[in-house]
XYZ file of C-alpha atoms in Angstrom:
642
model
C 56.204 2.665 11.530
C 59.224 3.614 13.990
C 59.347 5.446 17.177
C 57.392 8.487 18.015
C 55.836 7.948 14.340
C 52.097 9.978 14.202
C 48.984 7.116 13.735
C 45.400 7.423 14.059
C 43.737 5.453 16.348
C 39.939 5.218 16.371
C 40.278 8.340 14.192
C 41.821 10.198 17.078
C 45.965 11.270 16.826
C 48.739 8.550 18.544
C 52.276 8.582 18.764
C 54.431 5.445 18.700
C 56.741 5.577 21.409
C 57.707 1.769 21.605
C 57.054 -1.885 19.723
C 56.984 -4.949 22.065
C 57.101 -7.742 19.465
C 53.975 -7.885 17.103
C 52.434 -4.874 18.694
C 53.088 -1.304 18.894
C 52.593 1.144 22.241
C 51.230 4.064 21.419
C 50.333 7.238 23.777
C 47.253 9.221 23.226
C 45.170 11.372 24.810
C 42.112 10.747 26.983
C 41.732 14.536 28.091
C 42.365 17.623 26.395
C 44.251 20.484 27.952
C 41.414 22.955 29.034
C 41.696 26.876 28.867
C 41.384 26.963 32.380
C 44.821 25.859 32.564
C 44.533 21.909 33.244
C 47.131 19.906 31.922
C 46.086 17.096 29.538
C 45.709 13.488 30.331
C 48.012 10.734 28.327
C 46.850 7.282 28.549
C 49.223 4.097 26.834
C 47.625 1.117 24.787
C 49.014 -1.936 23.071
C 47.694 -2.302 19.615
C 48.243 -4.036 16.476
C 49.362 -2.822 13.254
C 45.525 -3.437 11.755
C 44.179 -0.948 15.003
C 46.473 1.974 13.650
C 47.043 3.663 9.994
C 49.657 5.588 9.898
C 49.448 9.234 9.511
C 53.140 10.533 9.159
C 56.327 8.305 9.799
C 57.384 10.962 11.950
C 59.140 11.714 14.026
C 57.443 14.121 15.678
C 59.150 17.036 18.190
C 56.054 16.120 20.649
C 52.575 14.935 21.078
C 51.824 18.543 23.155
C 53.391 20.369 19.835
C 50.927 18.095 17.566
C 48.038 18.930 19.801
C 48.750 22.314 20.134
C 48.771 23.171 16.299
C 44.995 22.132 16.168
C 44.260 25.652 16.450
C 45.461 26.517 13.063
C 43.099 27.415 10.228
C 44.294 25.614 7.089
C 40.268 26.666 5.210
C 42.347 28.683 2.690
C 44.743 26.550 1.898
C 42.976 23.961 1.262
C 40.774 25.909 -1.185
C 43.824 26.956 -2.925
C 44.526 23.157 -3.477
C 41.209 21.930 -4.257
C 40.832 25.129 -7.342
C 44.335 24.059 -8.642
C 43.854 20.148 -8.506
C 40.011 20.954 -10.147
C 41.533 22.670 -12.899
C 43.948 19.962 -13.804
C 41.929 17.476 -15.805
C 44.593 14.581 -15.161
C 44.083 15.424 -11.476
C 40.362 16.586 -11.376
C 38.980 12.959 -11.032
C 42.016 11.033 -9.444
C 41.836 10.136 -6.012
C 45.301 12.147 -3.831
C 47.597 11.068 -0.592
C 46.932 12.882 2.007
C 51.111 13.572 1.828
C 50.972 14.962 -1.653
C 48.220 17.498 -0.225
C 50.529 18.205 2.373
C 52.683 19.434 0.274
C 50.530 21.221 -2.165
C 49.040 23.189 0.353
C 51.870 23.674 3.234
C 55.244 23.594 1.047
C 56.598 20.509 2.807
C 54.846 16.980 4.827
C 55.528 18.437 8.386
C 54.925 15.742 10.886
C 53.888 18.249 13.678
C 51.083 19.871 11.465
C 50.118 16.517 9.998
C 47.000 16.092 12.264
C 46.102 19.515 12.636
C 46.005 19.543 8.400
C 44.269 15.984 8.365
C 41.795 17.282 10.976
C 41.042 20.012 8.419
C 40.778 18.379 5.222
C 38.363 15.826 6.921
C 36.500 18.830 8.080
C 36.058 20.492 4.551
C 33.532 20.416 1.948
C 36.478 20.380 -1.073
C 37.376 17.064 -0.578
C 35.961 13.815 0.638
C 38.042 10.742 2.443
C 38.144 7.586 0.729
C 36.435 5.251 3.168
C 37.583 1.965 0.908
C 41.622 3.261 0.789
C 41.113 4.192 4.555
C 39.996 0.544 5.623
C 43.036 -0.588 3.932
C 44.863 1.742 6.165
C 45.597 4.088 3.283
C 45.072 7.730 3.627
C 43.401 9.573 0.101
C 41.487 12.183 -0.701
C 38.717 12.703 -3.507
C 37.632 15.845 -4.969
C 33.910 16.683 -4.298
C 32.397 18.325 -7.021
C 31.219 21.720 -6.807
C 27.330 21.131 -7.249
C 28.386 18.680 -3.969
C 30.026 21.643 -2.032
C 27.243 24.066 -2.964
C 24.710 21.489 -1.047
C 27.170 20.578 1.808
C 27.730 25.161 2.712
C 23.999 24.977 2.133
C 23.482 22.264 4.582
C 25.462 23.732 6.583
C 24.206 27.137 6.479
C 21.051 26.116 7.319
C 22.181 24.319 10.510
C 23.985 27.334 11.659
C 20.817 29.302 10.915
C 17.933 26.883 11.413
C 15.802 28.613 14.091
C 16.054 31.842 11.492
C 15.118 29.628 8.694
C 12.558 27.793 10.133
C 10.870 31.176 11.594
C 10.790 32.546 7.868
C 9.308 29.454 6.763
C 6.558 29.567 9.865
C 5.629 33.311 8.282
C 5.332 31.489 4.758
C 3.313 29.145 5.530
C 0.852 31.163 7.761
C 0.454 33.093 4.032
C -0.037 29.852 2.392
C 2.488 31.519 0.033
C 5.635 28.933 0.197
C 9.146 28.748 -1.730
C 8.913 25.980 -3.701
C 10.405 23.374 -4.080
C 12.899 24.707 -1.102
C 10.002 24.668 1.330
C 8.907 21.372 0.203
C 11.459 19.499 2.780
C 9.567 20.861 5.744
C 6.079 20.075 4.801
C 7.208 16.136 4.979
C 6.081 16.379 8.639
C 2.906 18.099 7.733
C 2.456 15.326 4.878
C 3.133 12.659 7.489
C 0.332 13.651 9.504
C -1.954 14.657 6.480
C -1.740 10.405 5.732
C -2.446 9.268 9.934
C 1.291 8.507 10.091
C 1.982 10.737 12.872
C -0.717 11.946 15.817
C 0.279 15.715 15.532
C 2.421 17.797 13.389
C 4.483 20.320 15.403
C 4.363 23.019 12.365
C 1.104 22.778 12.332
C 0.946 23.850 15.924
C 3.669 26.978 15.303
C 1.912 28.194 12.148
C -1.623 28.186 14.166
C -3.057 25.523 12.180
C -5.637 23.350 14.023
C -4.595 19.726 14.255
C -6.885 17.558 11.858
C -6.202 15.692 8.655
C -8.753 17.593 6.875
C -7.077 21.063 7.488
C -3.319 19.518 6.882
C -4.910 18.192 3.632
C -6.608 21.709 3.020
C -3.152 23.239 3.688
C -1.011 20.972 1.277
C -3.238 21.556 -1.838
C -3.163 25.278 -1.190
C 0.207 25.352 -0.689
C 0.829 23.186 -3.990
C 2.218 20.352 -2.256
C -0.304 17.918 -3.692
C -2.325 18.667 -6.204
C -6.459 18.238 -5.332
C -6.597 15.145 -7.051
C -3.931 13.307 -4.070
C -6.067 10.684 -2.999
C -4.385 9.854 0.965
C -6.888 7.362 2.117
C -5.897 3.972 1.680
C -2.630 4.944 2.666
C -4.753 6.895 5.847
C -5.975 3.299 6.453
C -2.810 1.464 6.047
C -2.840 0.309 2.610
C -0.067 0.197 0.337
C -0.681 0.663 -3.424
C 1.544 -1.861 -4.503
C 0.178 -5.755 -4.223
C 1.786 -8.478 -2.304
C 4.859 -9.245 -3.733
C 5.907 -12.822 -2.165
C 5.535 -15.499 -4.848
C 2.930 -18.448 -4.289
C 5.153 -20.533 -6.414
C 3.912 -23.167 -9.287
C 0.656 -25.022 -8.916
C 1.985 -28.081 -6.895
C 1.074 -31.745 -8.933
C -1.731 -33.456 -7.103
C -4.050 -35.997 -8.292
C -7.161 -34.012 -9.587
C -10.158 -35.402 -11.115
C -11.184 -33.704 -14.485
C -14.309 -31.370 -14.664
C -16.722 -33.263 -16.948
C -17.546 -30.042 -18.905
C -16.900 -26.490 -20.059
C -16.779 -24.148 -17.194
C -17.419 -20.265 -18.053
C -15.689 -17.575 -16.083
C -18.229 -14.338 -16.752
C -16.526 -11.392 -15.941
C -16.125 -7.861 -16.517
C -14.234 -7.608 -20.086
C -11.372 -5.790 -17.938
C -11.121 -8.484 -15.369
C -7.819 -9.230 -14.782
C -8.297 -11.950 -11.300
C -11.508 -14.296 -12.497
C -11.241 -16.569 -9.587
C -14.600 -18.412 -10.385
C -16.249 -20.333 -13.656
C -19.279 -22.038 -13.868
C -20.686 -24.772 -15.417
C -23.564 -27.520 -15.592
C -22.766 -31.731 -17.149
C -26.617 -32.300 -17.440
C -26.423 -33.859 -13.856
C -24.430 -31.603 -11.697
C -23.495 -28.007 -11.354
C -20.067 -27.562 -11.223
C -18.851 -24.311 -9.922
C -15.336 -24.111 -9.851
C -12.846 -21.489 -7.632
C -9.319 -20.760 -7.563
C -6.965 -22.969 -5.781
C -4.497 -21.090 -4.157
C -5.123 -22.586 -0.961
C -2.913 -25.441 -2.427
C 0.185 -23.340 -1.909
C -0.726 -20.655 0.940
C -0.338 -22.650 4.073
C -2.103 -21.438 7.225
C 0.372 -19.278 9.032
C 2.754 -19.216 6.578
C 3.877 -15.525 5.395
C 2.132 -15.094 2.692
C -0.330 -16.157 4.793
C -0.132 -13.540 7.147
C 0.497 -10.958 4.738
C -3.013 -12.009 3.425
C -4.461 -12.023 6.650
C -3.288 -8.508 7.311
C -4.547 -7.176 4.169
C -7.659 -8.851 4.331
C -8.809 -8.422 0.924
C -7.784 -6.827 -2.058
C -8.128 -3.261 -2.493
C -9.974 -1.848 -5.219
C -9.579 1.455 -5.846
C -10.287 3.933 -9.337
C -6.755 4.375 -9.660
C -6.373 0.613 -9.743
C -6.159 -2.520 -7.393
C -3.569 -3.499 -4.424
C -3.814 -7.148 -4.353
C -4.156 -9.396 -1.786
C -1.973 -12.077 -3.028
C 1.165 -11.679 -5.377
C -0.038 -10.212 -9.065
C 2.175 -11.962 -11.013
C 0.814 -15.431 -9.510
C -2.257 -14.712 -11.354
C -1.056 -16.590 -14.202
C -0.976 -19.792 -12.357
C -3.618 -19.680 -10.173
C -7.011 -17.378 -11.889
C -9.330 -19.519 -13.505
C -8.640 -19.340 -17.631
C -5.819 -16.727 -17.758
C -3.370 -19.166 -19.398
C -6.241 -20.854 -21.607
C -6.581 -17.384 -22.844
C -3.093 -16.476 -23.643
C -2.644 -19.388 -25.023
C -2.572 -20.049 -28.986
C -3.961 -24.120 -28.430
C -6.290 -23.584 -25.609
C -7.540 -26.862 -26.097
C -4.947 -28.717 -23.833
C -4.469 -26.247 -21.457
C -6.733 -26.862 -18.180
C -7.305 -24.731 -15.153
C -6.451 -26.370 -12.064
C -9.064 -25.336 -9.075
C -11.316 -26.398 -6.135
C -14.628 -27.202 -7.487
C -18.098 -27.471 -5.666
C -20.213 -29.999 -7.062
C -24.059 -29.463 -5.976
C -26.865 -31.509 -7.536
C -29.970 -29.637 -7.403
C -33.960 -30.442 -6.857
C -36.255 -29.174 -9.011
C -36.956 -26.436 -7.247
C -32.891 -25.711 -7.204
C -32.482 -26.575 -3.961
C -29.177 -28.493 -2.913
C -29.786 -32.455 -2.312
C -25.858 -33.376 -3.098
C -22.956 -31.748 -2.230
C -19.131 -32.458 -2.620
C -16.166 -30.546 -2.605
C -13.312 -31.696 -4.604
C -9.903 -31.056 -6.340
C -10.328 -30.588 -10.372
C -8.489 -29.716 -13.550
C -11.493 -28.163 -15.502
C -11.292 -26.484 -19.036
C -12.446 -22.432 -18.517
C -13.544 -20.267 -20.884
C -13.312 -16.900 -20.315
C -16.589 -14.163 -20.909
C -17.823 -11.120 -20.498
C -21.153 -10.518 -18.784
C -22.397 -9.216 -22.388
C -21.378 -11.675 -24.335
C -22.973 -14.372 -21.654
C -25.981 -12.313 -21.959
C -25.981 -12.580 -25.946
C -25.371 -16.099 -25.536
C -27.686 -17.088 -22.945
C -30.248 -19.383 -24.481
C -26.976 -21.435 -26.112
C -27.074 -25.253 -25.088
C -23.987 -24.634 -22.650
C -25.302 -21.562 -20.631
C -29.150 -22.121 -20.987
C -28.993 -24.746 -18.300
C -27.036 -22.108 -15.728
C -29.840 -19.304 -16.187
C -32.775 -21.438 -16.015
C -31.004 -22.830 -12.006
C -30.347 -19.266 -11.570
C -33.908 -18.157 -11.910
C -35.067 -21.032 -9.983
C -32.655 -20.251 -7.234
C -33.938 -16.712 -7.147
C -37.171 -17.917 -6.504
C -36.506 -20.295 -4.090
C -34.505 -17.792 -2.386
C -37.613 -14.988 -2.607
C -39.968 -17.382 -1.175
C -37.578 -17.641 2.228
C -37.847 -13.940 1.936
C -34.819 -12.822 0.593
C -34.348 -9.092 0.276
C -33.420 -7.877 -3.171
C -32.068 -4.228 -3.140
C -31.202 -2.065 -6.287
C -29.493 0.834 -6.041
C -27.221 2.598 -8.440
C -23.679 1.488 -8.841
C -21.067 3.147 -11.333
C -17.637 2.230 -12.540
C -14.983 5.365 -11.555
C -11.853 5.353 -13.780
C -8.726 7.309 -13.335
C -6.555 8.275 -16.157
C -2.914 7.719 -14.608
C -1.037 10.205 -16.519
C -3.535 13.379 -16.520
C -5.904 12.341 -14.018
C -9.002 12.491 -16.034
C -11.803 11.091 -14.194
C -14.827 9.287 -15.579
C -17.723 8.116 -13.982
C -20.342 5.425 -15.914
C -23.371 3.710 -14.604
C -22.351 0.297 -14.551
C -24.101 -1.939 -17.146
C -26.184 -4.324 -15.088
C -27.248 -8.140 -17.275
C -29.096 -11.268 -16.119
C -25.847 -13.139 -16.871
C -24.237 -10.960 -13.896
C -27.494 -11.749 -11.821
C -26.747 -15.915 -12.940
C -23.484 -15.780 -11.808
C -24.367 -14.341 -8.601
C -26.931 -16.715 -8.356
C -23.825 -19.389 -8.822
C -22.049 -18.247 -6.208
C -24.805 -18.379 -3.494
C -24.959 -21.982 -4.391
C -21.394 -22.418 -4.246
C -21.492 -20.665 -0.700
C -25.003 -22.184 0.421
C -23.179 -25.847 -0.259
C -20.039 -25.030 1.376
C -21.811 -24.045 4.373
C -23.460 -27.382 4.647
C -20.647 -29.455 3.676
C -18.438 -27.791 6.433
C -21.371 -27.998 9.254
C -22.180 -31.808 8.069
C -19.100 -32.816 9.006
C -18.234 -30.691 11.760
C -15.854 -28.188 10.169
C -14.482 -25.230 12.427
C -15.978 -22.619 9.209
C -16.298 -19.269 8.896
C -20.259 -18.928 8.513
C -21.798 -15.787 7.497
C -24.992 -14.875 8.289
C -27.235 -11.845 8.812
C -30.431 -11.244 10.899
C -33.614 -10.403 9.479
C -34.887 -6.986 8.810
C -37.921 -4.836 10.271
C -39.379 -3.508 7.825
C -42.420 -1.082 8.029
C -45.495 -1.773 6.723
C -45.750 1.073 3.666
C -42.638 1.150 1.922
C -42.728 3.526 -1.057
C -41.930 2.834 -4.877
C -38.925 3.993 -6.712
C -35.718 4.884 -5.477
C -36.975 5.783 -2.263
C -38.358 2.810 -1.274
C -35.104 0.878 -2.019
C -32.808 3.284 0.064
C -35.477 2.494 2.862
C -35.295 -1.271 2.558
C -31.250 -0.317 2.629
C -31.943 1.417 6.174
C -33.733 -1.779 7.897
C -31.253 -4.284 6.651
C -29.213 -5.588 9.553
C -24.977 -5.815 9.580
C -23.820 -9.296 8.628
C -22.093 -11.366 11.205
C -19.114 -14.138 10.372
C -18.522 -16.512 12.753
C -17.994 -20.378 13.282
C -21.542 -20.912 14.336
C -24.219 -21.645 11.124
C -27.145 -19.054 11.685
C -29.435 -17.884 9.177
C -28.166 -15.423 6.266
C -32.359 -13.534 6.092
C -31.127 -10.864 3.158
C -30.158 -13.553 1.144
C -32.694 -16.163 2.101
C -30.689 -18.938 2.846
C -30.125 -20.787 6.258
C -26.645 -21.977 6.045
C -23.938 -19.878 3.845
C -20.549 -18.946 3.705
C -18.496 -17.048 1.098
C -15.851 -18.827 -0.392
C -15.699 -17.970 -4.079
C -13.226 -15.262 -4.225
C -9.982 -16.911 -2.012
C -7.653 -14.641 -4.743
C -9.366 -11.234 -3.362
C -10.739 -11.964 0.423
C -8.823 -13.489 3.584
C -12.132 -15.461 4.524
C -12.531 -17.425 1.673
C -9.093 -18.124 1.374
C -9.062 -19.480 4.923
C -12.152 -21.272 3.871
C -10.643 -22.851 1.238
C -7.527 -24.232 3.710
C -10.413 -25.920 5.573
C -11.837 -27.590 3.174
C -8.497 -28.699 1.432
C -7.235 -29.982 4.973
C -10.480 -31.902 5.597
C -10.121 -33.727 1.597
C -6.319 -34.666 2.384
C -7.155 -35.255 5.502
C -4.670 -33.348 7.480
C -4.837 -31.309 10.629
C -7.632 -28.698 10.535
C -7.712 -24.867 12.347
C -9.359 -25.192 15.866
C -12.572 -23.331 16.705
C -10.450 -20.819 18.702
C -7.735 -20.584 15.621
C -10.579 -19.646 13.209
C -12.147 -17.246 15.101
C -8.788 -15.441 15.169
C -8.031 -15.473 11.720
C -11.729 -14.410 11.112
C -11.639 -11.605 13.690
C -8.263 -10.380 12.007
C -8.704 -10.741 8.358
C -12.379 -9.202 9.526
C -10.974 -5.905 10.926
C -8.159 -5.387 7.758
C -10.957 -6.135 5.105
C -13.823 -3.881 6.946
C -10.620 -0.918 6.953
C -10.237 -1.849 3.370
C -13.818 -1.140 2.174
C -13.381 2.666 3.837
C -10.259 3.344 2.217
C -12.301 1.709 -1.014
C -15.256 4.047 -0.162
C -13.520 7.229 0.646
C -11.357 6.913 -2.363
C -14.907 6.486 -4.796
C -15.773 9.927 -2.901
C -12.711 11.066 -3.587
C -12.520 10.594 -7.276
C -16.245 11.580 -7.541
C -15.444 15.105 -6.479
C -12.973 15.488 -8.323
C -14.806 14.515 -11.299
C -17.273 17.125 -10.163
C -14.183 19.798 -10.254
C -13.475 18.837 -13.575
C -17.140 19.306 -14.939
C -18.295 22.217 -13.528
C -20.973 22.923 -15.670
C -22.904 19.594 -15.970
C -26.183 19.086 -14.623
C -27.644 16.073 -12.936
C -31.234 14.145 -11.930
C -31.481 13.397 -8.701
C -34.251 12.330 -6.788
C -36.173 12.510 -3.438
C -35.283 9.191 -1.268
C -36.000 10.927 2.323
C -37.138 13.788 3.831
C -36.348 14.053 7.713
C -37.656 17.518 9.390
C -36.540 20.224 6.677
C -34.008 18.297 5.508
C -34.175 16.459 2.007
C -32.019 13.557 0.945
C -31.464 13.089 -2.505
C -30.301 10.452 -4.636
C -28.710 11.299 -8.291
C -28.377 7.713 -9.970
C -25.523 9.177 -12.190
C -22.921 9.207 -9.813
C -24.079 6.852 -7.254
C -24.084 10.092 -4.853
C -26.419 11.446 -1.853
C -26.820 15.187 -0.824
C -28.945 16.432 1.919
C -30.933 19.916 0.647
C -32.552 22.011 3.198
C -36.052 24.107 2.000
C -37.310 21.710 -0.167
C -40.992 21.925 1.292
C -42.208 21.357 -2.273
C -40.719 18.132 -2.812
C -42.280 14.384 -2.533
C -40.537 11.173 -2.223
C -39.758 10.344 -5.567
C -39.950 13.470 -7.353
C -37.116 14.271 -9.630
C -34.884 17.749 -9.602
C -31.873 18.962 -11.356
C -29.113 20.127 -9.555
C -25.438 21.229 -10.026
C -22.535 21.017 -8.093
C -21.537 23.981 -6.244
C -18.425 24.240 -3.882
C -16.344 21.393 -3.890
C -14.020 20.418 -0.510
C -11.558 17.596 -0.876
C -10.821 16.935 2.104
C -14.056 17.220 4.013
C -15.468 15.315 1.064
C -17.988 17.654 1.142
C -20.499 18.919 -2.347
C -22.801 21.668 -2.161
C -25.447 21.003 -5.113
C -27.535 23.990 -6.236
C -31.109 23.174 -7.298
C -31.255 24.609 -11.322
């Protein structure tokens, strides 16, 4: 670079009028001439070579004369060059100076035009500026493709016309008649406040549209933005679909004492977290739980991640896990026993609650402790077929005791219908099947209430800050009818459960201490549970009273926003299942009758309706009925009596 050279500094024009040693002065300017006839403003500045790239070597006639040529329209030019370069395979795809442009496209490298032709070609859509050459204070030019310079006119077409375009689009959408997939780019706002992401949508508002989810959801599927079967609520409620993704890490080695029998983990045959197996040495019942309270540390960020999810979500379409999938491996009960071809050496490591039981199966011995135990893996029909074998006669003969001990403190057994939903991914197929209910799934619930009920007492014996459930006890009236109906009224006295770290009763259940803590893979409060009880065996530093009760009242809040998202998503697929069989026919029956009104219950889909005029109906009594209009988004069935 020499005197009165032309250099770009912070990307505006220079001129080098002296060097003083390492450094160059340059003059620039810090105020434009104006139309109105005011002079522009020159300002000096000492800068080193790195500050400046060099533009031309110069010299120039004058900064004014470099300024002044700004006004000059090179647009056709520069076309000319891009067409001629694009036609040239050896140049099509080679990066060019910005000096052999120059002279492509003006004749000669004119250090006077130099920034007024720069200024342009930075300006056009033919050609791009290398940003890597340019921080090596090299000037180069790529050409764009034309697919690229189609986009960029469009672009900027539509900021030149935007109020036009948007106004057209506005008339569109009032028609519910969009361009698509052109219009698709403005519905993202409507989209965003269809999933509770934003509190209003502003094209709702233009296009006269009243602002509620259910009417932005209305408008999307009859605009073919989503299709009917877009399920938005867990991400309505927060919820990704994707699981945690930090790693717990390896089981860590700790001295475990081995599980003096075969534990079974009865399951669903699809169960892809068991987090609990069971089993009985002819002295003690062993029921065993997943351990990953040996790696999650309170507060630590998978902690927190846990805590904010508060449970894992199961939804038809699949489930969004609590805790990292892929550390299922390590830390579900029998998972590697199963995979592997010599089961026999591989153990399960877990946290085990060893109860010895009365006759009468209540708890006289309890201790918690850290096991290796060897799991086999069941399903709840195969435990069922198997249930008066030596190994799991012993677990349903505790269970039935336990039942009965539990009925005679009054327990409250409720049986309503439950089905399993599932979603086929690729055509979204629904199904809906009553699930297959077994004593074996009754034994193993039976299991866990021990597990719970001996937890509870082991934690208030010695004087653990614990998160106790509990749940008052019902009113219920003195007639309450058979059948269906009198089960859905049992479900209308019960009373919400309460977790806290004070031990009160649990009346549904029966019991008078209990807490759950059989599921730490799935649910925040067993898992904090679990860090407890760990802390209290190695005898470290426990969670405070206060510290509890805000991890409870947190990983409360996240799970109780789970189960909606859970439930409205069941809804969800159930109407669309409904969509996609319009001509079946289902029993449903009677369960209430308030006024004219008549709630129904059909057992088939685990669904209630409400039927006015049904003067001729009893509690009980049994109709057919068949699903009418369907509304997504209110989640809303009108069933037709046949």
């Amino acid at each position: 670079m020499t005197k009165n050279s032309l250099v770009l500094y912070k990307n505006q024009p220079a001129v080098v009028i002296d060097r003083d040693g390492d450094k160059y002065i340059i003059q620039f300017c810090t105020q434009p001439a104006t139309p109105t006839g005011k002079k522009a403003v020159y300002g000096e500045q000492k800068v080193r070579e790195k500050d400046i790239v060099l533009l031309h070597e110069g010299p120039v006639s004058s900064f004014e004369k470099v300024l002044e040529n700004t006004s000059i329209d090179f647009s056709s030019q520069i076309n000319e060059v891009y067409e001629l370069l694009l036609s040239d395979e050896s140049t099509a795809n080679e990066a060019v100076t910005f000096s052999d442009l120059s002279e492509y496209a003006l004749g000669k490298f004119d250090a006077d035009l130099s920034w007024a032709f720069y200024s342009s070609l930075v300006k056009a859509n033919e050609f791009s500026l290398n940003q890597e050459e340019f921080k090596n204070s090299r000037i180069l030019f790529n050409l764009r493709k034309k697919e690229e310079i189609e986009l960029l006119n469009q672009k900027k077409f539509e900021k030149e016309h935007e109020a036009e375009i948007r106004s057209e689009f506005i008339k569109r959408l009032k028609n519910k008649k969009l361009e698509l997939p052109g219009d698709s780019k403005f519905m993202g706002e409507v989209e965003a406040f269809a999933l509770n992401k934003t509190e209003k949508s502003k094209i709702l508002e233009e296009a006269g549209f009243s602002q509620s989810v259910e009417k932005a959801h209305q408008l999307l599927i009859d605009t073919h933005i989503w299709d009917f079967t877009k399920n938005p609520y867990p991400t309505r409620f927060g919820f990704s679909f994707d699981s945690a993704h930090e790693q717990l890490g390896k089981m860590k080695d700790e001295e475990r004492e081995e599980v003096p029998c075969v534990c079974y983990a009865v399951d669903a045959p699809d169960a892809a977290d068991p987090d609990d197996a069971v089993g009985f040495d002819g002295e003690y019942l062993w029921v065993c739980i997943a351990d990953p309270a040996s790696s999650v540390m309170p507060d630590s960020s998978i902690d927190i991640a846990a805590r904010n999810r508060g449970t894992t979500l199961y939804i038809p379409e699949g489930a969004s896990r609590m805790l990292c999938e892929s550390s299922l491996e390590d830390y579900a009960l029998g998972l590697k026993e199963k995979h592997s071809e010599n089961n026999g050496d591989i153990k399960s490591c877990a946290l085990a609650f060893k109860l010895k039981l009365d006759e009468d199966s209540q708890i006289s011995e309890v201790d918690i402790k850290k096991v290796n135990v060897h799991v086999k893996m069941i399903s709840y029909e195969q435990a069922e077929q198997q249930k008066d074998s030596s190994e799991l006669k012993p677990l349903f003969e505790i269970a039935r005791k336990n039942l009965v001990r539990r009925n005679a403190n009054n327990a409250v057994t409720i049986q309503m219908p439950e089905v399993k939903i599932k979603v086929d991914k690729e055509t979204k197929k629904v199904s809906v099947e009553p699930e297959k209910y077994f004593e074996s799934n009754a034994m193993v619930q039976e299991m866990m209430l021990l597990a719970g009920e001996g937890a509870a007492k082991f934690a208030f014996k010695n004087k653990i800050a614990f998160p106790f459930v509990s749940q008052e006890a019902p009113s219920f009236p003195d007639k309450i009818p058979d059948g269906w109906a009198g089960e859905f009224a049992r479900v209308k006295c019960m009373r919400k459960r309460s977790v806290g770290i004070t031990p009160a009763p649990h009346a549904g259940l029966g019991l008078s201490f209990y807490s759950q803590v059989t599921s730490p893979l799935r649910r925040y409060s067993d898992l904090i549970a679990h860090q407890q009880l760990r802390a209290f065996i190695d005898k470290r530093k426990l969670l405070d009273k206060d510290e509890m009760l805000e991890r409870i009242a947190a990983g409360d809040a996240a799970s109780i926003a789970a189960r909606k998202a859970a439930r409205l998503s069941e809804t969800h697929w159930k109407l669309v299942y409904l969509i996609q069989n319009p001509d079946k026919v289902y029993e449903a029956f009677c369960i209430d009758k308030k006024g004219t009104d008549t709630l129904f219950l059909i057992p088939e889909l685990d669904m209630q309706t409400t039927l006015k005029a049904c003067s001729d109906i009893s509690l009980n009594d049994k109709v057919n009925l068949k699903a009418g209009a369907v509304n997504i988004p209110l989640q809303n069935v009108d069933f037709i009596r046949t």
